[in-house]
Amino acid sequence: MSEPVNAFDYAAVLARCARGEHEAMQQLYCQEGAKLLGVVMRIVKDRSMAEDIVHDTCLSIWQHASTFDPQKGAPRTWIFSIARHMALNAIRRRDREVSVDLHDSIELADDATFQQATQVQDAFDWQTGQRMDECLRQLETERRNCVLHAYVDGLSHAEIAAHTGAPLGTVKAWIKRSLLRLRECLA
């Protein structure tokens, strides 16, 4: 029994992406989006993170389609290797993140120690708050608004997308990249 022939021409679609044809990227996503999500989900084991990685993978494919070299491998292999590398990098970044809470790191022996710890926390919050305001001002207005809707108003990504009229994947990408920029700014 022979295997069915797949008429989808990955190399041609990548060449069209390299020329800037949006329809080609849409065709590629329709052809492989679900499979990419499945592969990434097996690596990161988090649906939201996997969706962001697939979005970033598609952007990377779009931006780097001109670098694909058929002499070095199959186009489908190239596409999935980008997704796999992005997923592994996301896992590495996630594993390196350390959450520190000042209240947890100070042992409170008595009221004086508690008051001192509270003063340190208040000073830290004030300084961080000022720096955060400066960093937020550096973000583009729509991206800043998405972050504020998510973390101040408590809206979900879907609610923000409905509120702003932007696609859900775009809202997720804006928030993710804005948080990275804020982290860099605050460092």
Short mmCIF file of N, CA and C in Angstrom, two decimals:
data_model
loop_
_atom_site.label_atom_id
_atom_site.label_comp_id
_atom_site.label_asym_id
_atom_site.label_seq_id
_atom_site.Cartn_x
_atom_site.Cartn_y
_atom_site.Cartn_z
N MET A 1 0.84 -1.17 0.00
CA MET A 1 0.00 0.00 0.00
C MET A 1 0.89 1.24 0.00
N SER A 2 0.71 2.10 -0.95
CA SER A 2 1.54 3.30 -1.03
C SER A 2 0.94 4.41 -0.18
N GLU A 3 1.82 5.33 0.27
CA GLU A 3 1.38 6.45 1.08
C GLU A 3 0.79 7.52 0.17
N PRO A 4 -0.20 8.28 0.67
CA PRO A 4 -0.79 9.33 -0.15
C PRO A 4 0.23 10.43 -0.40
N VAL A 5 0.15 11.00 -1.58
CA VAL A 5 1.06 12.06 -1.96
C VAL A 5 0.50 13.38 -1.45
N ASN A 6 1.34 14.13 -0.74
CA ASN A 6 0.92 15.42 -0.23
C ASN A 6 1.23 16.47 -1.29
N ALA A 7 0.19 17.11 -1.79
CA ALA A 7 0.36 18.08 -2.86
C ALA A 7 0.86 19.43 -2.36
N PHE A 8 0.95 19.61 -1.06
CA PHE A 8 1.39 20.89 -0.51
C PHE A 8 2.89 21.07 -0.77
N ASP A 9 3.26 22.14 -1.44
CA ASP A 9 4.65 22.42 -1.80
C ASP A 9 5.26 23.39 -0.79
N TYR A 10 5.89 22.84 0.23
CA TYR A 10 6.46 23.64 1.31
C TYR A 10 7.53 24.61 0.81
N ALA A 11 8.39 24.14 -0.06
CA ALA A 11 9.47 25.00 -0.56
C ALA A 11 8.90 26.19 -1.31
N ALA A 12 7.88 25.96 -2.12
CA ALA A 12 7.27 27.06 -2.88
C ALA A 12 6.60 28.06 -1.94
N VAL A 13 5.92 27.54 -0.91
CA VAL A 13 5.25 28.42 0.05
C VAL A 13 6.29 29.25 0.82
N LEU A 14 7.40 28.63 1.20
CA LEU A 14 8.45 29.39 1.89
C LEU A 14 9.05 30.46 0.97
N ALA A 15 9.21 30.14 -0.29
CA ALA A 15 9.71 31.13 -1.26
C ALA A 15 8.73 32.30 -1.37
N ARG A 16 7.44 32.00 -1.37
CA ARG A 16 6.44 33.06 -1.43
C ARG A 16 6.45 33.89 -0.15
N CYS A 17 6.67 33.25 1.00
CA CYS A 17 6.80 33.99 2.26
C CYS A 17 7.99 34.94 2.19
N ALA A 18 9.08 34.45 1.63
CA ALA A 18 10.30 35.27 1.50
C ALA A 18 10.03 36.50 0.63
N ARG A 19 9.10 36.37 -0.31
CA ARG A 19 8.73 37.52 -1.17
C ARG A 19 7.72 38.43 -0.51
N GLY A 20 7.26 38.06 0.69
CA GLY A 20 6.33 38.90 1.43
C GLY A 20 4.86 38.65 1.14
N GLU A 21 4.53 37.49 0.61
CA GLU A 21 3.13 37.17 0.31
C GLU A 21 2.45 36.63 1.56
N HIS A 22 1.57 37.45 2.13
CA HIS A 22 0.88 37.07 3.37
C HIS A 22 0.04 35.81 3.21
N GLU A 23 -0.55 35.64 2.05
CA GLU A 23 -1.40 34.47 1.81
C GLU A 23 -0.59 33.17 1.96
N ALA A 24 0.68 33.22 1.60
CA ALA A 24 1.52 32.03 1.72
C ALA A 24 1.69 31.64 3.19
N MET A 25 1.89 32.63 4.05
CA MET A 25 2.03 32.33 5.47
C MET A 25 0.73 31.77 6.02
N GLN A 26 -0.39 32.31 5.56
CA GLN A 26 -1.69 31.81 5.99
C GLN A 26 -1.87 30.35 5.54
N GLN A 27 -1.48 30.03 4.33
CA GLN A 27 -1.59 28.66 3.84
C GLN A 27 -0.71 27.72 4.66
N LEU A 28 0.50 28.16 4.96
CA LEU A 28 1.41 27.35 5.75
C LEU A 28 0.83 27.11 7.15
N TYR A 29 0.27 28.16 7.74
CA TYR A 29 -0.32 28.01 9.07
C TYR A 29 -1.51 27.05 9.03
N CYS A 30 -2.36 27.18 8.02
CA CYS A 30 -3.51 26.28 7.90
C CYS A 30 -3.06 24.83 7.72
N GLN A 31 -1.96 24.65 7.01
CA GLN A 31 -1.44 23.30 6.75
C GLN A 31 -0.78 22.69 7.99
N GLU A 32 -0.02 23.50 8.74
CA GLU A 32 0.82 22.94 9.81
C GLU A 32 0.55 23.48 11.21
N GLY A 33 -0.31 24.48 11.36
CA GLY A 33 -0.53 25.10 12.66
C GLY A 33 -0.89 24.12 13.77
N ALA A 34 -1.85 23.25 13.50
CA ALA A 34 -2.28 22.29 14.52
C ALA A 34 -1.16 21.32 14.88
N LYS A 35 -0.42 20.89 13.88
CA LYS A 35 0.69 19.95 14.13
C LYS A 35 1.80 20.64 14.92
N LEU A 36 2.09 21.90 14.57
CA LEU A 36 3.09 22.66 15.32
C LEU A 36 2.66 22.80 16.78
N LEU A 37 1.38 23.11 17.00
CA LEU A 37 0.88 23.24 18.36
C LEU A 37 1.03 21.92 19.12
N GLY A 38 0.75 20.82 18.47
CA GLY A 38 0.90 19.51 19.11
C GLY A 38 2.33 19.21 19.51
N VAL A 39 3.26 19.51 18.63
CA VAL A 39 4.68 19.28 18.93
C VAL A 39 5.13 20.16 20.09
N VAL A 40 4.77 21.42 20.03
CA VAL A 40 5.19 22.35 21.08
C VAL A 40 4.53 22.00 22.41
N MET A 41 3.25 21.60 22.37
CA MET A 41 2.56 21.20 23.61
C MET A 41 3.26 20.03 24.29
N ARG A 42 3.76 19.08 23.50
CA ARG A 42 4.47 17.94 24.10
C ARG A 42 5.74 18.39 24.81
N ILE A 43 6.33 19.48 24.35
CA ILE A 43 7.57 19.96 24.96
C ILE A 43 7.29 20.82 26.18
N VAL A 44 6.39 21.82 26.05
CA VAL A 44 6.20 22.78 27.14
C VAL A 44 5.08 22.41 28.10
N LYS A 45 4.15 21.56 27.66
CA LYS A 45 3.05 21.08 28.52
C LYS A 45 2.21 22.22 29.11
N ASP A 46 2.04 23.28 28.33
CA ASP A 46 1.23 24.42 28.75
C ASP A 46 0.60 25.02 27.50
N ARG A 47 -0.71 24.96 27.43
CA ARG A 47 -1.42 25.36 26.20
C ARG A 47 -1.17 26.83 25.83
N SER A 48 -1.28 27.72 26.80
CA SER A 48 -1.09 29.14 26.53
C SER A 48 0.32 29.43 26.04
N MET A 49 1.30 28.84 26.72
CA MET A 49 2.69 29.02 26.31
C MET A 49 2.90 28.44 24.92
N ALA A 50 2.32 27.28 24.66
CA ALA A 50 2.47 26.64 23.35
C ALA A 50 1.89 27.51 22.24
N GLU A 51 0.72 28.11 22.50
CA GLU A 51 0.12 28.99 21.50
C GLU A 51 1.02 30.18 21.20
N ASP A 52 1.62 30.76 22.26
CA ASP A 52 2.54 31.89 22.06
C ASP A 52 3.76 31.45 21.25
N ILE A 53 4.25 30.27 21.53
CA ILE A 53 5.44 29.77 20.82
C ILE A 53 5.11 29.51 19.35
N VAL A 54 3.94 28.96 19.07
CA VAL A 54 3.55 28.74 17.68
C VAL A 54 3.42 30.08 16.96
N HIS A 55 2.85 31.06 17.64
CA HIS A 55 2.75 32.41 17.06
C HIS A 55 4.15 32.95 16.75
N ASP A 56 5.06 32.84 17.73
CA ASP A 56 6.43 33.31 17.52
C ASP A 56 7.14 32.52 16.43
N THR A 57 6.85 31.22 16.35
CA THR A 57 7.43 30.38 15.30
C THR A 57 6.99 30.87 13.93
N CYS A 58 5.71 31.16 13.79
CA CYS A 58 5.20 31.66 12.50
C CYS A 58 5.85 32.99 12.14
N LEU A 59 6.01 33.87 13.12
CA LEU A 59 6.70 35.13 12.85
C LEU A 59 8.14 34.90 12.41
N SER A 60 8.80 33.98 13.08
CA SER A 60 10.18 33.67 12.73
C SER A 60 10.28 33.08 11.32
N ILE A 61 9.37 32.18 11.01
CA ILE A 61 9.36 31.59 9.66
C ILE A 61 9.15 32.70 8.64
N TRP A 62 8.21 33.58 8.91
CA TRP A 62 7.91 34.69 8.00
C TRP A 62 9.14 35.57 7.81
N GLN A 63 9.79 35.91 8.91
CA GLN A 63 10.93 36.83 8.86
C GLN A 63 12.19 36.19 8.26
N HIS A 64 12.31 34.88 8.39
CA HIS A 64 13.55 34.21 7.96
C HIS A 64 13.35 33.23 6.80
N ALA A 65 12.20 33.30 6.15
CA ALA A 65 11.92 32.37 5.05
C ALA A 65 12.99 32.45 3.96
N SER A 66 13.56 33.61 3.77
CA SER A 66 14.58 33.77 2.72
C SER A 66 15.87 33.02 3.06
N THR A 67 16.04 32.62 4.32
CA THR A 67 17.27 31.92 4.71
C THR A 67 17.15 30.41 4.54
N PHE A 68 15.95 29.93 4.23
CA PHE A 68 15.78 28.49 4.04
C PHE A 68 16.60 28.04 2.83
N ASP A 69 17.38 26.98 3.04
CA ASP A 69 18.23 26.43 1.98
C ASP A 69 17.84 24.97 1.76
N PRO A 70 17.20 24.67 0.62
CA PRO A 70 16.78 23.28 0.37
C PRO A 70 17.94 22.30 0.27
N GLN A 71 19.15 22.81 0.07
CA GLN A 71 20.33 21.94 0.03
C GLN A 71 20.66 21.39 1.42
N LYS A 72 20.21 22.08 2.46
CA LYS A 72 20.54 21.67 3.83
C LYS A 72 19.48 20.80 4.47
N GLY A 73 18.29 20.73 3.87
CA GLY A 73 17.25 19.89 4.46
C GLY A 73 15.88 20.19 3.88
N ALA A 74 14.93 19.40 4.34
CA ALA A 74 13.56 19.53 3.86
C ALA A 74 12.90 20.75 4.50
N PRO A 75 12.02 21.42 3.76
CA PRO A 75 11.37 22.61 4.30
C PRO A 75 10.53 22.32 5.55
N ARG A 76 9.83 21.20 5.56
CA ARG A 76 9.00 20.86 6.72
C ARG A 76 9.87 20.61 7.95
N THR A 77 11.01 20.00 7.76
CA THR A 77 11.94 19.77 8.86
C THR A 77 12.43 21.10 9.41
N TRP A 78 12.73 22.04 8.51
CA TRP A 78 13.20 23.38 8.90
C TRP A 78 12.13 24.07 9.74
N ILE A 79 10.88 23.99 9.31
CA ILE A 79 9.76 24.63 10.01
C ILE A 79 9.63 24.06 11.43
N PHE A 80 9.64 22.74 11.53
CA PHE A 80 9.45 22.11 12.84
C PHE A 80 10.67 22.28 13.74
N SER A 81 11.85 22.41 13.15
CA SER A 81 13.04 22.65 13.99
C SER A 81 12.97 24.03 14.62
N ILE A 82 12.42 25.00 13.91
CA ILE A 82 12.25 26.34 14.49
C ILE A 82 11.32 26.26 15.69
N ALA A 83 10.20 25.58 15.54
CA ALA A 83 9.23 25.44 16.63
C ALA A 83 9.86 24.71 17.82
N ARG A 84 10.59 23.64 17.53
CA ARG A 84 11.21 22.86 18.60
C ARG A 84 12.23 23.69 19.36
N HIS A 85 13.08 24.43 18.64
CA HIS A 85 14.09 25.27 19.30
C HIS A 85 13.44 26.37 20.14
N MET A 86 12.39 26.97 19.62
CA MET A 86 11.70 28.02 20.38
C MET A 86 11.07 27.44 21.64
N ALA A 87 10.50 26.26 21.54
CA ALA A 87 9.89 25.61 22.71
C ALA A 87 10.95 25.28 23.76
N LEU A 88 12.06 24.74 23.32
CA LEU A 88 13.14 24.40 24.27
C LEU A 88 13.70 25.66 24.92
N ASN A 89 13.85 26.73 24.14
CA ASN A 89 14.34 27.99 24.71
C ASN A 89 13.35 28.54 25.74
N ALA A 90 12.06 28.42 25.47
CA ALA A 90 11.04 28.89 26.41
C ALA A 90 11.11 28.10 27.71
N ILE A 91 11.32 26.80 27.61
CA ILE A 91 11.45 25.95 28.81
C ILE A 91 12.68 26.40 29.61
N ARG A 92 13.78 26.64 28.93
CA ARG A 92 15.00 27.07 29.63
C ARG A 92 14.78 28.40 30.34
N ARG A 93 14.12 29.35 29.65
CA ARG A 93 13.85 30.65 30.28
C ARG A 93 12.94 30.48 31.48
N ARG A 94 11.91 29.67 31.33
CA ARG A 94 10.96 29.46 32.42
C ARG A 94 11.65 28.84 33.62
N ASP A 95 12.54 27.90 33.38
CA ASP A 95 13.23 27.23 34.48
C ASP A 95 14.23 28.14 35.19
N ARG A 96 14.71 29.18 34.48
CA ARG A 96 15.67 30.11 35.10
C ARG A 96 14.98 31.18 35.92
N GLU A 97 13.69 31.43 35.66
CA GLU A 97 12.98 32.48 36.39
C GLU A 97 12.86 32.09 37.85
N VAL A 98 13.18 33.06 38.70
CA VAL A 98 13.09 32.84 40.14
C VAL A 98 12.18 33.92 40.70
N SER A 99 11.18 33.50 41.42
CA SER A 99 10.27 34.45 42.04
C SER A 99 10.73 34.70 43.46
N VAL A 100 10.93 35.97 43.80
CA VAL A 100 11.38 36.33 45.13
C VAL A 100 10.35 37.26 45.75
N ASP A 101 9.94 36.94 46.94
CA ASP A 101 9.02 37.79 47.69
C ASP A 101 9.77 38.29 48.91
N LEU A 102 9.89 39.61 49.04
CA LEU A 102 10.64 40.18 50.16
C LEU A 102 10.09 39.73 51.50
N HIS A 103 8.77 39.63 51.63
CA HIS A 103 8.20 39.22 52.91
C HIS A 103 8.60 37.79 53.25
N ASP A 104 8.73 36.92 52.26
CA ASP A 104 9.13 35.55 52.52
C ASP A 104 10.60 35.44 52.86
N SER A 105 11.41 36.38 52.39
CA SER A 105 12.85 36.26 52.60
C SER A 105 13.33 36.86 53.91
N ILE A 106 12.45 37.52 54.65
CA ILE A 106 12.83 38.14 55.92
C ILE A 106 12.14 37.39 57.06
N GLU A 107 12.94 36.86 57.95
CA GLU A 107 12.37 36.18 59.10
C GLU A 107 11.93 37.24 60.10
N LEU A 108 10.69 37.20 60.51
CA LEU A 108 10.15 38.20 61.42
C LEU A 108 10.23 37.69 62.85
N ALA A 109 11.17 38.25 63.63
CA ALA A 109 11.37 37.80 64.99
C ALA A 109 10.49 38.57 65.98
N ASP A 110 10.27 39.85 65.72
CA ASP A 110 9.46 40.65 66.63
C ASP A 110 8.85 41.82 65.87
N ASP A 111 8.12 42.68 66.58
CA ASP A 111 7.46 43.82 65.94
C ASP A 111 8.45 44.79 65.31
N ALA A 112 9.60 45.00 65.93
CA ALA A 112 10.60 45.94 65.39
C ALA A 112 11.13 45.42 64.06
N THR A 113 11.41 44.14 63.99
CA THR A 113 11.89 43.54 62.76
C THR A 113 10.82 43.62 61.68
N PHE A 114 9.55 43.37 62.06
CA PHE A 114 8.45 43.46 61.11
C PHE A 114 8.32 44.87 60.56
N GLN A 115 8.41 45.87 61.45
CA GLN A 115 8.29 47.27 61.02
C GLN A 115 9.42 47.64 60.07
N GLN A 116 10.64 47.18 60.39
CA GLN A 116 11.80 47.46 59.53
C GLN A 116 11.60 46.79 58.16
N ALA A 117 11.12 45.56 58.16
CA ALA A 117 10.88 44.86 56.90
C ALA A 117 9.82 45.58 56.08
N THR A 118 8.77 46.06 56.73
CA THR A 118 7.71 46.78 56.03
C THR A 118 8.25 48.07 55.42
N GLN A 119 9.11 48.78 56.15
CA GLN A 119 9.70 50.02 55.63
C GLN A 119 10.57 49.72 54.40
N VAL A 120 11.34 48.62 54.46
CA VAL A 120 12.16 48.23 53.32
C VAL A 120 11.27 47.91 52.13
N GLN A 121 10.19 47.17 52.38
CA GLN A 121 9.25 46.81 51.31
C GLN A 121 8.60 48.06 50.73
N ASP A 122 8.18 49.00 51.58
CA ASP A 122 7.55 50.23 51.10
C ASP A 122 8.52 51.04 50.24
N ALA A 123 9.77 51.15 50.67
CA ALA A 123 10.76 51.89 49.89
C ALA A 123 11.00 51.20 48.56
N PHE A 124 11.08 49.87 48.60
CA PHE A 124 11.28 49.11 47.37
C PHE A 124 10.10 49.32 46.42
N ASP A 125 8.88 49.23 46.95
CA ASP A 125 7.68 49.42 46.14
C ASP A 125 7.65 50.82 45.52
N TRP A 126 8.00 51.84 46.30
CA TRP A 126 7.98 53.21 45.81
C TRP A 126 8.96 53.38 44.66
N GLN A 127 10.21 52.88 44.86
CA GLN A 127 11.24 53.01 43.82
C GLN A 127 10.85 52.21 42.58
N THR A 128 10.38 50.99 42.80
CA THR A 128 9.99 50.14 41.68
C THR A 128 8.80 50.75 40.95
N GLY A 129 7.86 51.31 41.72
CA GLY A 129 6.70 51.94 41.11
C GLY A 129 7.07 53.09 40.20
N GLN A 130 8.01 53.93 40.66
CA GLN A 130 8.47 55.04 39.82
C GLN A 130 9.14 54.52 38.55
N ARG A 131 10.00 53.55 38.71
CA ARG A 131 10.70 52.98 37.55
C ARG A 131 9.70 52.31 36.62
N MET A 132 8.69 51.64 37.18
CA MET A 132 7.69 50.98 36.37
C MET A 132 6.94 52.00 35.53
N ASP A 133 6.57 53.13 36.14
CA ASP A 133 5.87 54.19 35.38
C ASP A 133 6.72 54.65 34.20
N GLU A 134 8.02 54.85 34.44
CA GLU A 134 8.92 55.29 33.37
C GLU A 134 9.00 54.23 32.27
N CYS A 135 9.10 52.98 32.67
CA CYS A 135 9.20 51.89 31.69
C CYS A 135 7.89 51.73 30.90
N LEU A 136 6.77 51.87 31.58
CA LEU A 136 5.47 51.77 30.90
C LEU A 136 5.32 52.87 29.85
N ARG A 137 5.81 54.07 30.16
CA ARG A 137 5.73 55.18 29.21
C ARG A 137 6.50 54.89 27.93
N GLN A 138 7.50 54.03 28.01
CA GLN A 138 8.33 53.70 26.83
C GLN A 138 7.61 52.74 25.88
N LEU A 139 6.58 52.07 26.36
CA LEU A 139 5.84 51.13 25.50
C LEU A 139 4.91 51.90 24.58
N GLU A 140 4.63 51.32 23.42
CA GLU A 140 3.64 51.90 22.52
C GLU A 140 2.28 51.87 23.22
N THR A 141 1.45 52.84 22.92
CA THR A 141 0.18 53.02 23.63
C THR A 141 -0.69 51.77 23.65
N GLU A 142 -0.89 51.13 22.50
CA GLU A 142 -1.77 49.96 22.48
C GLU A 142 -1.20 48.80 23.28
N ARG A 143 0.11 48.65 23.26
CA ARG A 143 0.74 47.57 24.03
C ARG A 143 0.67 47.87 25.53
N ARG A 144 0.93 49.12 25.89
CA ARG A 144 0.82 49.53 27.30
C ARG A 144 -0.61 49.29 27.80
N ASN A 145 -1.60 49.66 26.99
CA ASN A 145 -2.99 49.47 27.39
C ASN A 145 -3.32 47.99 27.59
N CYS A 146 -2.79 47.13 26.74
CA CYS A 146 -3.02 45.69 26.89
C CYS A 146 -2.45 45.18 28.21
N VAL A 147 -1.24 45.61 28.55
CA VAL A 147 -0.61 45.20 29.81
C VAL A 147 -1.44 45.70 30.99
N LEU A 148 -1.87 46.95 30.92
CA LEU A 148 -2.66 47.51 32.02
C LEU A 148 -4.01 46.82 32.15
N HIS A 149 -4.65 46.52 31.02
CA HIS A 149 -5.92 45.80 31.08
C HIS A 149 -5.72 44.43 31.73
N ALA A 150 -4.61 43.77 31.41
CA ALA A 150 -4.36 42.43 31.95
C ALA A 150 -4.02 42.46 33.44
N TYR A 151 -3.13 43.37 33.84
CA TYR A 151 -2.59 43.31 35.19
C TYR A 151 -3.20 44.31 36.16
N VAL A 152 -3.89 45.32 35.67
CA VAL A 152 -4.56 46.25 36.57
C VAL A 152 -6.06 45.96 36.58
N ASP A 153 -6.64 45.83 35.37
CA ASP A 153 -8.08 45.59 35.28
C ASP A 153 -8.43 44.11 35.44
N GLY A 154 -7.45 43.22 35.29
CA GLY A 154 -7.69 41.79 35.46
C GLY A 154 -8.44 41.14 34.31
N LEU A 155 -8.36 41.74 33.12
CA LEU A 155 -9.03 41.17 31.96
C LEU A 155 -8.23 39.99 31.40
N SER A 156 -8.92 39.02 30.85
CA SER A 156 -8.25 37.90 30.18
C SER A 156 -7.76 38.37 28.82
N HIS A 157 -6.90 37.59 28.19
CA HIS A 157 -6.42 37.93 26.85
C HIS A 157 -7.58 38.04 25.88
N ALA A 158 -8.54 37.14 25.99
CA ALA A 158 -9.70 37.16 25.09
C ALA A 158 -10.53 38.43 25.30
N GLU A 159 -10.70 38.82 26.56
CA GLU A 159 -11.45 40.05 26.85
C GLU A 159 -10.73 41.28 26.31
N ILE A 160 -9.41 41.29 26.42
CA ILE A 160 -8.63 42.41 25.90
C ILE A 160 -8.77 42.47 24.38
N ALA A 161 -8.70 41.30 23.73
CA ALA A 161 -8.85 41.24 22.28
C ALA A 161 -10.21 41.79 21.86
N ALA A 162 -11.26 41.41 22.58
CA ALA A 162 -12.60 41.91 22.26
C ALA A 162 -12.69 43.41 22.50
N HIS A 163 -12.06 43.87 23.56
CA HIS A 163 -12.10 45.29 23.92
C HIS A 163 -11.34 46.16 22.91
N THR A 164 -10.20 45.68 22.47
CA THR A 164 -9.35 46.47 21.57
C THR A 164 -9.64 46.22 20.10
N GLY A 165 -10.27 45.09 19.78
CA GLY A 165 -10.51 44.75 18.39
C GLY A 165 -9.32 44.11 17.71
N ALA A 166 -8.25 43.83 18.47
CA ALA A 166 -7.06 43.19 17.92
C ALA A 166 -7.23 41.66 18.01
N PRO A 167 -6.60 40.91 17.10
CA PRO A 167 -6.67 39.44 17.17
C PRO A 167 -6.08 38.92 18.49
N LEU A 168 -6.61 37.81 18.97
CA LEU A 168 -6.18 37.23 20.24
C LEU A 168 -4.67 36.94 20.24
N GLY A 169 -4.17 36.33 19.17
CA GLY A 169 -2.73 36.02 19.10
C GLY A 169 -1.88 37.26 19.17
N THR A 170 -2.34 38.34 18.56
CA THR A 170 -1.61 39.60 18.58
C THR A 170 -1.58 40.16 20.00
N VAL A 171 -2.71 40.13 20.67
CA VAL A 171 -2.78 40.63 22.06
C VAL A 171 -1.82 39.83 22.94
N LYS A 172 -1.82 38.51 22.79
CA LYS A 172 -0.91 37.69 23.59
C LYS A 172 0.55 38.04 23.30
N ALA A 173 0.86 38.22 22.03
CA ALA A 173 2.24 38.56 21.65
C ALA A 173 2.62 39.94 22.18
N TRP A 174 1.72 40.91 22.08
CA TRP A 174 2.00 42.25 22.60
C TRP A 174 2.29 42.20 24.10
N ILE A 175 1.45 41.49 24.83
CA ILE A 175 1.63 41.42 26.28
C ILE A 175 2.94 40.71 26.61
N LYS A 176 3.20 39.61 25.95
CA LYS A 176 4.43 38.85 26.22
C LYS A 176 5.67 39.70 25.95
N ARG A 177 5.70 40.34 24.79
CA ARG A 177 6.87 41.15 24.44
C ARG A 177 6.98 42.40 25.32
N SER A 178 5.83 42.97 25.69
CA SER A 178 5.85 44.15 26.56
C SER A 178 6.39 43.79 27.94
N LEU A 179 6.01 42.62 28.45
CA LEU A 179 6.53 42.18 29.74
C LEU A 179 8.04 41.97 29.68
N LEU A 180 8.52 41.43 28.57
CA LEU A 180 9.96 41.25 28.41
C LEU A 180 10.67 42.61 28.39
N ARG A 181 10.08 43.57 27.66
CA ARG A 181 10.67 44.92 27.62
C ARG A 181 10.65 45.58 28.98
N LEU A 182 9.56 45.39 29.74
CA LEU A 182 9.48 45.94 31.09
C LEU A 182 10.53 45.31 32.00
N ARG A 183 10.70 44.01 31.88
CA ARG A 183 11.71 43.33 32.69
C ARG A 183 13.11 43.87 32.38
N GLU A 184 13.40 44.05 31.09
CA GLU A 184 14.70 44.60 30.71
C GLU A 184 14.87 46.01 31.23
N CYS A 185 13.82 46.81 31.13
CA CYS A 185 13.88 48.20 31.58
C CYS A 185 14.10 48.28 33.08
N LEU A 186 13.45 47.39 33.83
CA LEU A 186 13.55 47.42 35.29
C LEU A 186 14.85 46.79 35.81
N ALA A 187 15.53 46.04 34.96
CA ALA A 187 16.77 45.36 35.42
C ALA A 187 17.89 46.34 35.67
#
